[in-house]
Tab-separated table of C-alpha atoms in Angstrom:
chain	number	residue	atom	x	y	z
A	1	UNK	CA	-15.970	-57.500	-164.437
A	2	UNK	CA	-18.264	-60.328	-164.107
A	3	UNK	CA	-19.998	-60.702	-160.600
A	4	UNK	CA	-18.505	-64.223	-160.280
A	5	UNK	CA	-14.860	-62.771	-160.875
A	6	UNK	CA	-15.509	-59.938	-158.234
A	7	UNK	CA	-16.895	-62.331	-155.608
A	8	UNK	CA	-13.809	-64.510	-156.082
A	9	UNK	CA	-11.724	-61.410	-155.417
A	10	UNK	CA	-13.658	-60.671	-152.393
A	11	UNK	CA	-13.226	-64.171	-151.093
A	12	UNK	CA	-9.655	-64.188	-151.519
A	13	UNK	CA	-9.477	-60.829	-149.422
A	14	UNK	CA	-8.813	-58.632	-152.408
A	15	UNK	CA	-11.394	-56.073	-151.118
A	16	UNK	CA	-11.482	-52.485	-152.856
A	17	UNK	CA	-12.289	-49.385	-150.942
A	18	UNK	CA	-15.325	-48.501	-152.893
A	19	UNK	CA	-17.914	-50.577	-154.841
A	20	UNK	CA	-20.867	-49.581	-157.073
A	21	UNK	CA	-23.803	-51.927	-157.022
A	22	UNK	CA	-26.205	-51.285	-160.025
A	23	UNK	CA	-28.967	-52.953	-161.721
A	24	UNK	CA	-32.497	-54.618	-160.651
A	25	UNK	CA	-31.537	-57.981	-159.548
A	26	UNK	CA	-31.692	-57.648	-155.678
A	27	UNK	CA	-30.409	-61.253	-154.902
A	28	UNK	CA	-27.026	-60.225	-156.512
A	29	UNK	CA	-26.575	-57.263	-154.917
A	30	UNK	CA	-27.545	-59.010	-151.349
A	31	UNK	CA	-25.063	-61.749	-152.160
A	32	UNK	CA	-22.190	-59.241	-152.861
A	33	UNK	CA	-22.889	-57.519	-149.706
A	34	UNK	CA	-23.054	-60.716	-147.934
A	35	UNK	CA	-19.494	-61.641	-149.157
A	36	UNK	CA	-18.127	-58.474	-147.934
A	37	UNK	CA	-19.452	-58.964	-144.662
A	38	UNK	CA	-17.727	-62.242	-144.308
A	39	UNK	CA	-14.661	-61.217	-145.759
A	40	UNK	CA	-13.973	-58.396	-143.344
A	41	UNK	CA	-12.586	-59.244	-140.119
A	42	UNK	CA	-14.810	-58.183	-137.083
A	43	UNK	CA	-17.787	-57.536	-139.187
A	44	UNK	CA	-21.274	-58.880	-139.020
A	45	UNK	CA	-24.787	-57.950	-140.198
A	46	UNK	CA	-25.212	-55.747	-137.075
A	47	UNK	CA	-22.105	-53.972	-137.432
A	48	UNK	CA	-22.690	-52.464	-140.973
A	49	UNK	CA	-23.502	-48.965	-141.035
A	50	UNK	CA	-26.406	-47.962	-143.667
A	51	UNK	CA	-27.318	-44.786	-145.137
A	52	UNK	CA	-30.460	-43.977	-147.106
A	53	UNK	CA	-29.042	-41.459	-149.812
A	54	UNK	CA	-32.774	-40.080	-150.516
A	55	UNK	CA	-32.871	-39.131	-146.923
A	56	UNK	CA	-29.164	-38.350	-145.734
A	57	UNK	CA	-26.499	-36.278	-147.863
A	58	UNK	CA	-23.582	-37.605	-149.023
A	59	UNK	CA	-21.330	-35.497	-146.863
A	60	UNK	CA	-22.544	-37.578	-143.813
A	61	UNK	CA	-21.461	-40.813	-145.506
A	62	UNK	CA	-18.250	-39.528	-146.543
A	63	UNK	CA	-17.732	-38.082	-142.945
A	64	UNK	CA	-18.529	-41.596	-141.492
A	65	UNK	CA	-16.236	-43.136	-143.941
A	66	UNK	CA	-13.200	-40.867	-142.945
A	67	UNK	CA	-13.956	-41.602	-139.087
A	68	UNK	CA	-11.479	-43.877	-137.904
A	69	UNK	CA	-13.281	-47.372	-136.965
A	70	UNK	CA	-13.623	-48.428	-133.155
A	71	UNK	CA	-12.985	-52.096	-133.126
A	72	UNK	CA	-12.859	-53.058	-136.763
A	73	UNK	CA	-9.802	-52.991	-139.038
A	74	UNK	CA	-12.162	-51.461	-141.668
A	75	UNK	CA	-15.610	-50.892	-141.471
A	76	UNK	CA	-18.418	-51.608	-144.019
A	77	UNK	CA	-20.533	-48.653	-144.906
A	78	UNK	CA	-23.598	-49.222	-147.320
A	79	UNK	CA	-24.980	-46.165	-148.943
A	80	UNK	CA	-28.382	-47.083	-150.460
A	81	UNK	CA	-30.671	-45.522	-153.066
A	82	UNK	CA	-27.977	-43.427	-154.935
A	83	UNK	CA	-30.442	-41.699	-156.930
A	84	UNK	CA	-28.382	-38.790	-158.080
A	85	UNK	CA	-26.758	-41.237	-160.423
A	86	UNK	CA	-29.887	-41.500	-162.542
A	87	UNK	CA	-31.844	-38.942	-164.611
A	88	UNK	CA	-34.307	-37.214	-162.433
A	89	UNK	CA	-36.103	-34.068	-161.663
A	90	UNK	CA	-33.804	-31.968	-159.348
A	91	UNK	CA	-36.924	-30.067	-158.106
A	92	UNK	CA	-38.406	-33.197	-156.580
A	93	UNK	CA	-35.267	-34.387	-155.013
A	94	UNK	CA	-35.471	-34.084	-150.830
A	95	UNK	CA	-31.634	-34.016	-150.309
A	96	UNK	CA	-29.156	-31.815	-151.920
A	97	UNK	CA	-25.936	-33.843	-152.221
A	98	UNK	CA	-22.468	-32.048	-152.319
A	99	UNK	CA	-21.159	-34.006	-155.451
A	100	UNK	CA	-17.984	-32.012	-155.819
A	101	UNK	CA	-17.028	-33.216	-152.366
A	102	UNK	CA	-17.763	-37.047	-153.206
A	103	UNK	CA	-15.490	-36.626	-156.606
A	104	UNK	CA	-12.523	-35.231	-154.524
A	105	UNK	CA	-12.952	-37.934	-152.181
A	106	UNK	CA	-13.029	-40.640	-154.371
A	107	UNK	CA	-9.289	-39.890	-155.394
A	108	UNK	CA	-8.247	-40.733	-152.030
A	109	UNK	CA	-10.908	-42.727	-150.186
A	110	UNK	CA	-10.491	-43.936	-146.642
A	111	UNK	CA	-8.281	-46.809	-146.224
A	112	UNK	CA	-10.342	-47.909	-142.836
A	113	UNK	CA	-13.952	-48.019	-144.496
A	114	UNK	CA	-15.277	-50.198	-147.505
A	115	UNK	CA	-18.041	-47.909	-149.000
A	116	UNK	CA	-20.495	-49.528	-151.188
A	117	UNK	CA	-22.987	-47.573	-153.143
A	118	UNK	CA	-26.129	-49.154	-154.377
A	119	UNK	CA	-27.963	-47.919	-157.222
A	120	UNK	CA	-30.883	-50.412	-157.851
A	121	UNK	CA	-31.801	-48.897	-161.248
A	122	UNK	CA	-32.294	-50.352	-164.753
A	123	UNK	CA	-30.100	-47.786	-166.064
A	124	UNK	CA	-27.731	-44.958	-164.775
A	125	UNK	CA	-27.456	-41.377	-166.422
A	126	UNK	CA	-23.947	-42.059	-168.114
A	127	UNK	CA	-24.166	-37.923	-169.293
A	128	UNK	CA	-23.516	-37.117	-165.719
A	129	UNK	CA	-19.930	-36.563	-164.342
A	130	UNK	CA	-20.452	-38.207	-161.207
A	131	UNK	CA	-21.683	-41.212	-162.884
A	132	UNK	CA	-18.410	-41.509	-165.112
A	133	UNK	CA	-16.191	-40.693	-162.118
A	134	UNK	CA	-17.814	-43.679	-159.948
A	135	UNK	CA	-17.657	-46.111	-162.774
A	136	UNK	CA	-13.933	-45.276	-163.320
A	137	UNK	CA	-12.683	-45.253	-159.969
A	138	UNK	CA	-14.624	-47.863	-158.155
A	139	UNK	CA	-15.262	-51.469	-158.585
A	140	UNK	CA	-18.735	-51.757	-160.738
A	141	UNK	CA	-20.994	-54.646	-159.946
A	142	UNK	CA	-23.748	-55.063	-162.277
A	143	UNK	CA	-26.694	-57.007	-160.914
A	144	UNK	CA	-28.912	-57.115	-163.919
A	145	UNK	CA	-31.421	-59.847	-164.460
A	146	UNK	CA	-29.815	-63.180	-166.228
A	147	UNK	CA	-31.422	-64.454	-169.199
A	148	UNK	CA	-30.674	-67.343	-171.557
A	149	UNK	CA	-27.410	-69.077	-171.312
A	150	UNK	CA	-25.966	-66.625	-168.801
A	151	UNK	CA	-28.779	-67.912	-166.464
A	152	UNK	CA	-28.198	-71.669	-166.903
A	153	UNK	CA	-24.584	-71.034	-166.375
A	154	UNK	CA	-25.466	-69.229	-163.418
A	155	UNK	CA	-27.376	-72.242	-161.957
A	156	UNK	CA	-24.446	-74.600	-163.120
A	157	UNK	CA	-21.964	-72.452	-161.000
A	158	UNK	CA	-24.236	-72.193	-158.068
A	159	UNK	CA	-24.642	-76.066	-157.911
A	160	UNK	CA	-20.973	-76.250	-157.886
A	161	UNK	CA	-20.697	-73.842	-155.240
A	162	UNK	CA	-22.937	-76.308	-153.151
A	163	UNK	CA	-20.901	-79.257	-153.976
A	164	UNK	CA	-23.166	-80.883	-156.691
A	165	UNK	CA	-23.274	-81.053	-160.457
A	166	UNK	CA	-25.898	-79.915	-163.190
A	167	UNK	CA	-25.598	-80.094	-167.173
A	168	UNK	CA	-26.736	-77.129	-169.260
A	169	UNK	CA	-30.111	-79.135	-170.327
A	170	UNK	CA	-31.028	-80.142	-166.758
A	171	UNK	CA	-30.250	-76.294	-165.395
A	172	UNK	CA	-32.973	-75.172	-168.105
A	173	UNK	CA	-35.273	-77.762	-166.865
A	174	UNK	CA	-34.770	-76.185	-163.092
A	175	UNK	CA	-35.368	-72.798	-164.767
A	176	UNK	CA	-38.522	-73.670	-166.686
A	177	UNK	CA	-39.949	-75.041	-163.314
A	178	UNK	CA	-38.896	-72.114	-160.884
A	179	UNK	CA	-38.457	-69.268	-163.238
A	180	UNK	CA	-35.668	-66.739	-163.746
A	181	UNK	CA	-35.800	-65.372	-160.001
A	182	UNK	CA	-32.198	-66.079	-158.469
A	183	UNK	CA	-33.556	-66.178	-155.073
A	184	UNK	CA	-35.797	-69.140	-156.083
A	185	UNK	CA	-33.395	-71.070	-158.159
A	186	UNK	CA	-30.867	-70.643	-155.295
A	187	UNK	CA	-33.490	-71.841	-152.749
A	188	UNK	CA	-34.430	-74.830	-154.765
A	189	UNK	CA	-30.694	-75.693	-155.435
A	190	UNK	CA	-30.155	-75.677	-151.661
A	191	UNK	CA	-33.032	-77.788	-151.252
A	192	UNK	CA	-32.024	-80.537	-153.613
A	193	UNK	CA	-28.215	-80.427	-152.341
A	194	UNK	CA	-29.604	-81.384	-149.014
A	195	UNK	CA	-31.614	-84.378	-150.503
A	196	UNK	CA	-28.434	-85.289	-152.423
A	197	UNK	CA	-26.333	-85.113	-149.115
A	198	UNK	CA	-24.050	-82.380	-150.956
A	199	UNK	CA	-22.730	-84.925	-153.873
A	200	UNK	CA	-23.724	-86.246	-157.089
A	201	UNK	CA	-25.266	-84.859	-160.101
A	202	UNK	CA	-28.851	-83.209	-160.236
A	203	UNK	CA	-31.206	-85.067	-162.664
A	204	UNK	CA	-34.292	-84.111	-164.302
A	205	UNK	CA	-36.271	-86.793	-162.223
A	206	UNK	CA	-34.758	-85.069	-159.048
A	207	UNK	CA	-36.151	-81.964	-160.035
A	208	UNK	CA	-39.367	-83.418	-161.120
A	209	UNK	CA	-39.616	-84.964	-157.407
A	210	UNK	CA	-38.469	-82.281	-155.247
A	211	UNK	CA	-39.199	-78.858	-157.057
A	212	UNK	CA	-42.853	-77.403	-157.363
A	213	UNK	CA	-43.551	-76.253	-161.024
A	214	UNK	CA	-44.958	-72.570	-161.235
A	215	UNK	CA	-48.526	-73.041	-162.366
A	216	UNK	CA	-47.875	-70.277	-165.208
A	217	UNK	CA	-45.222	-72.566	-166.679
A	218	UNK	CA	-47.593	-75.614	-166.703
A	219	UNK	CA	-50.365	-73.191	-168.541
A	220	UNK	CA	-47.486	-71.882	-170.945
A	221	UNK	CA	-46.935	-75.453	-171.886
A	222	UNK	CA	-50.339	-76.405	-172.289
A	223	UNK	CA	-50.992	-73.237	-174.501
A	224	UNK	CA	-47.790	-73.647	-176.496
A	225	UNK	CA	-48.558	-77.304	-177.148
A	226	UNK	CA	-52.209	-76.437	-178.179
A	227	UNK	CA	-51.202	-73.703	-180.427
A	228	UNK	CA	-48.599	-75.764	-182.146
A	229	UNK	CA	-51.003	-78.410	-183.198
A	230	UNK	CA	-49.487	-81.293	-180.930
A	231	UNK	CA	-52.571	-82.895	-179.757
A	232	UNK	CA	-51.222	-85.545	-177.995
A	233	UNK	CA	-48.811	-83.400	-175.543
A	234	UNK	CA	-51.676	-81.100	-175.222
A	235	UNK	CA	-53.985	-83.793	-173.823
A	236	UNK	CA	-51.003	-85.448	-171.682
A	237	UNK	CA	-50.413	-81.936	-169.911
A	238	UNK	CA	-54.067	-81.406	-169.592
A	239	UNK	CA	-54.578	-84.846	-167.835
A	240	UNK	CA	-51.541	-84.267	-165.746
A	241	UNK	CA	-53.065	-80.856	-164.516
A	242	UNK	CA	-56.397	-82.579	-163.833
A	243	UNK	CA	-54.457	-85.291	-161.580
A	244	UNK	CA	-52.884	-82.284	-159.901
A	245	UNK	CA	-56.393	-81.203	-158.724
A	246	UNK	CA	-56.595	-78.308	-161.267
A	247	UNK	CA	-60.261	-77.440	-162.512
A	248	UNK	CA	-61.461	-76.852	-166.001
A	249	UNK	CA	-62.994	-73.671	-165.384
A	250	UNK	CA	-59.876	-72.261	-163.804
A	251	UNK	CA	-57.595	-73.701	-166.534
A	252	UNK	CA	-59.516	-72.041	-169.396
A	253	UNK	CA	-59.396	-68.826	-167.443
A	254	UNK	CA	-55.541	-69.274	-167.165
A	255	UNK	CA	-55.242	-70.435	-170.520
A	256	UNK	CA	-57.212	-67.418	-171.535
A	257	UNK	CA	-55.219	-65.074	-169.672
A	258	UNK	CA	-52.032	-66.602	-171.388
A	259	UNK	CA	-53.332	-65.724	-174.739
A	260	UNK	CA	-54.339	-62.305	-173.749
A	261	UNK	CA	-50.706	-61.561	-172.488
A	262	UNK	CA	-49.408	-62.929	-175.876
A	263	UNK	CA	-51.386	-59.979	-177.349
A	264	UNK	CA	-50.172	-57.607	-174.770
A	265	UNK	CA	-46.743	-58.503	-175.347
A	266	UNK	CA	-46.800	-58.817	-179.069
A	267	UNK	CA	-48.277	-55.169	-179.419
A	268	UNK	CA	-45.624	-53.727	-176.866
A	269	UNK	CA	-42.974	-55.410	-178.784
A	270	UNK	CA	-44.163	-53.714	-182.090
A	271	UNK	CA	-44.021	-50.443	-180.208
A	272	UNK	CA	-40.312	-50.776	-179.122
A	273	UNK	CA	-40.629	-51.970	-175.656
A	274	UNK	CA	-38.040	-54.193	-174.166
A	275	UNK	CA	-38.683	-57.200	-171.867
A	276	UNK	CA	-38.197	-55.482	-168.547
A	277	UNK	CA	-40.065	-52.351	-169.737
A	278	UNK	CA	-43.001	-54.872	-170.897
A	279	UNK	CA	-43.034	-56.650	-167.579
A	280	UNK	CA	-43.464	-53.592	-165.635
A	281	UNK	CA	-46.126	-52.198	-167.763
A	282	UNK	CA	-48.246	-55.583	-167.597
A	283	UNK	CA	-47.129	-56.219	-164.010
A	284	UNK	CA	-46.219	-59.732	-164.705
A	285	UNK	CA	-43.199	-61.814	-163.779
A	286	UNK	CA	-40.404	-60.977	-166.568
A	287	UNK	CA	-39.759	-64.695	-167.300
A	288	UNK	CA	-43.099	-65.225	-168.716
A	289	UNK	CA	-42.619	-62.199	-170.917
A	290	UNK	CA	-39.040	-63.550	-172.015
A	291	UNK	CA	-40.780	-67.069	-173.044
A	292	UNK	CA	-43.497	-65.397	-175.145
A	293	UNK	CA	-40.540	-63.143	-176.845
A	294	UNK	CA	-38.573	-65.910	-177.618
A	295	UNK	CA	-41.507	-68.183	-179.017
A	296	UNK	CA	-41.373	-67.961	-182.776
A	297	UNK	CA	-44.685	-70.034	-183.105
A	298	UNK	CA	-47.091	-67.702	-181.654
A	299	UNK	CA	-50.200	-67.172	-184.206
A	300	UNK	CA	-50.663	-63.975	-185.474
A	301	UNK	CA	-53.253	-61.473	-183.913
A	302	UNK	CA	-56.371	-62.578	-185.704
A	303	UNK	CA	-56.011	-66.182	-184.873
A	304	UNK	CA	-55.273	-65.165	-181.176
A	305	UNK	CA	-58.493	-63.391	-180.702
A	306	UNK	CA	-60.501	-66.260	-182.415
A	307	UNK	CA	-58.823	-68.563	-179.642
A	308	UNK	CA	-59.971	-66.112	-177.043
A	309	UNK	CA	-63.492	-66.003	-178.497
A	310	UNK	CA	-63.832	-69.744	-178.424
A	311	UNK	CA	-62.397	-69.862	-174.839
A	312	UNK	CA	-65.259	-67.438	-173.914
A	313	UNK	CA	-67.673	-70.166	-175.299
A	314	UNK	CA	-66.009	-73.031	-173.503
A	315	UNK	CA	-66.264	-70.793	-169.859
A	316	UNK	CA	-69.830	-70.303	-170.603
A	317	UNK	CA	-70.362	-74.074	-171.325
A	318	UNK	CA	-68.353	-75.075	-168.209
A	319	UNK	CA	-70.321	-72.922	-166.102
A	320	UNK	CA	-73.701	-74.056	-167.202
A	321	UNK	CA	-73.038	-77.843	-167.992
A	322	UNK	CA	-74.155	-80.484	-165.450
A	323	UNK	CA	-72.151	-83.099	-167.198
A	324	UNK	CA	-68.453	-84.127	-167.434
A	325	UNK	CA	-66.743	-80.639	-167.568
A	326	UNK	CA	-63.236	-82.402	-168.114
A	327	UNK	CA	-64.482	-83.368	-171.434
A	328	UNK	CA	-65.593	-80.043	-172.653
A	329	UNK	CA	-62.269	-78.367	-172.641
A	330	UNK	CA	-60.580	-81.832	-173.855
A	331	UNK	CA	-62.819	-81.666	-177.079
A	332	UNK	CA	-61.667	-78.077	-177.528
A	333	UNK	CA	-58.057	-79.286	-177.289
A	334	UNK	CA	-58.763	-82.064	-179.869
A	335	UNK	CA	-60.232	-79.807	-182.380
A	336	UNK	CA	-57.860	-78.649	-185.167
A	337	UNK	CA	-56.903	-74.760	-185.004
A	338	UNK	CA	-58.288	-72.596	-187.878
């Protein structure tokens, strides 16, 4: 079931006894828990009972769930780090869980508690019986990072929740400015909504006015325009960056970094790595990796290495020249790529 459909049920008071939150998108996990807190009578952030399953055995969680609540109708219990659901080395586990006890309990969960298992992992071990049991007997909330059309659709839905409208094209512009972090996108939408007094349609002009663009995104646009031979667009972006206070030496370094990232991503893709694996291996934002992987106009390895060599020469020129440094990089952009 999609996250939005689960949230709708929670908002309507249709709350399941047990949830399994799995995936790597922390924002979606946090929002699911916030909705449960809001939907449960006499429950707030201070009354939520939390366990760390890497420190506490599952028996303690079940015992708490079966204990009658004191003031609430139903108590909310969050069991974090359900690492027994992923492939792991048992010899390194700090806690031994009574999985058989959990499997039996799931057949008849407590009617006076809502238990949320949090497994913040990209992949669970589907071979394990307990993984299959939880997936069958709980409401599973998959919170993986959104990409492409799913991401722009989420932006449109989030805007609607805030009382404003945004079309798919403008939603993509917001993503281009902000990246694919749902927390950042939600924050920027809230800011835009406040500016619009909670009514109307978000426009490109509003985004340009209110949303700071990630420096990496401007460098990506600049590099992409240069490598596709669009001299006019390259110079325009370059001058915009200069007006915003960027220095030619810094821009040269950032462009070289973008080229090196392209080389690394291309190499790892050939080895069969996926987007999240590449981002983790290279310690960069997944959205930057996504843009490179989706770009069909990236030159071959030989040409990328040649550009790096040219940029090294430009860097030396910029650090040794006493004239107009802006012109040095501009001439480089105007030269045709070979």
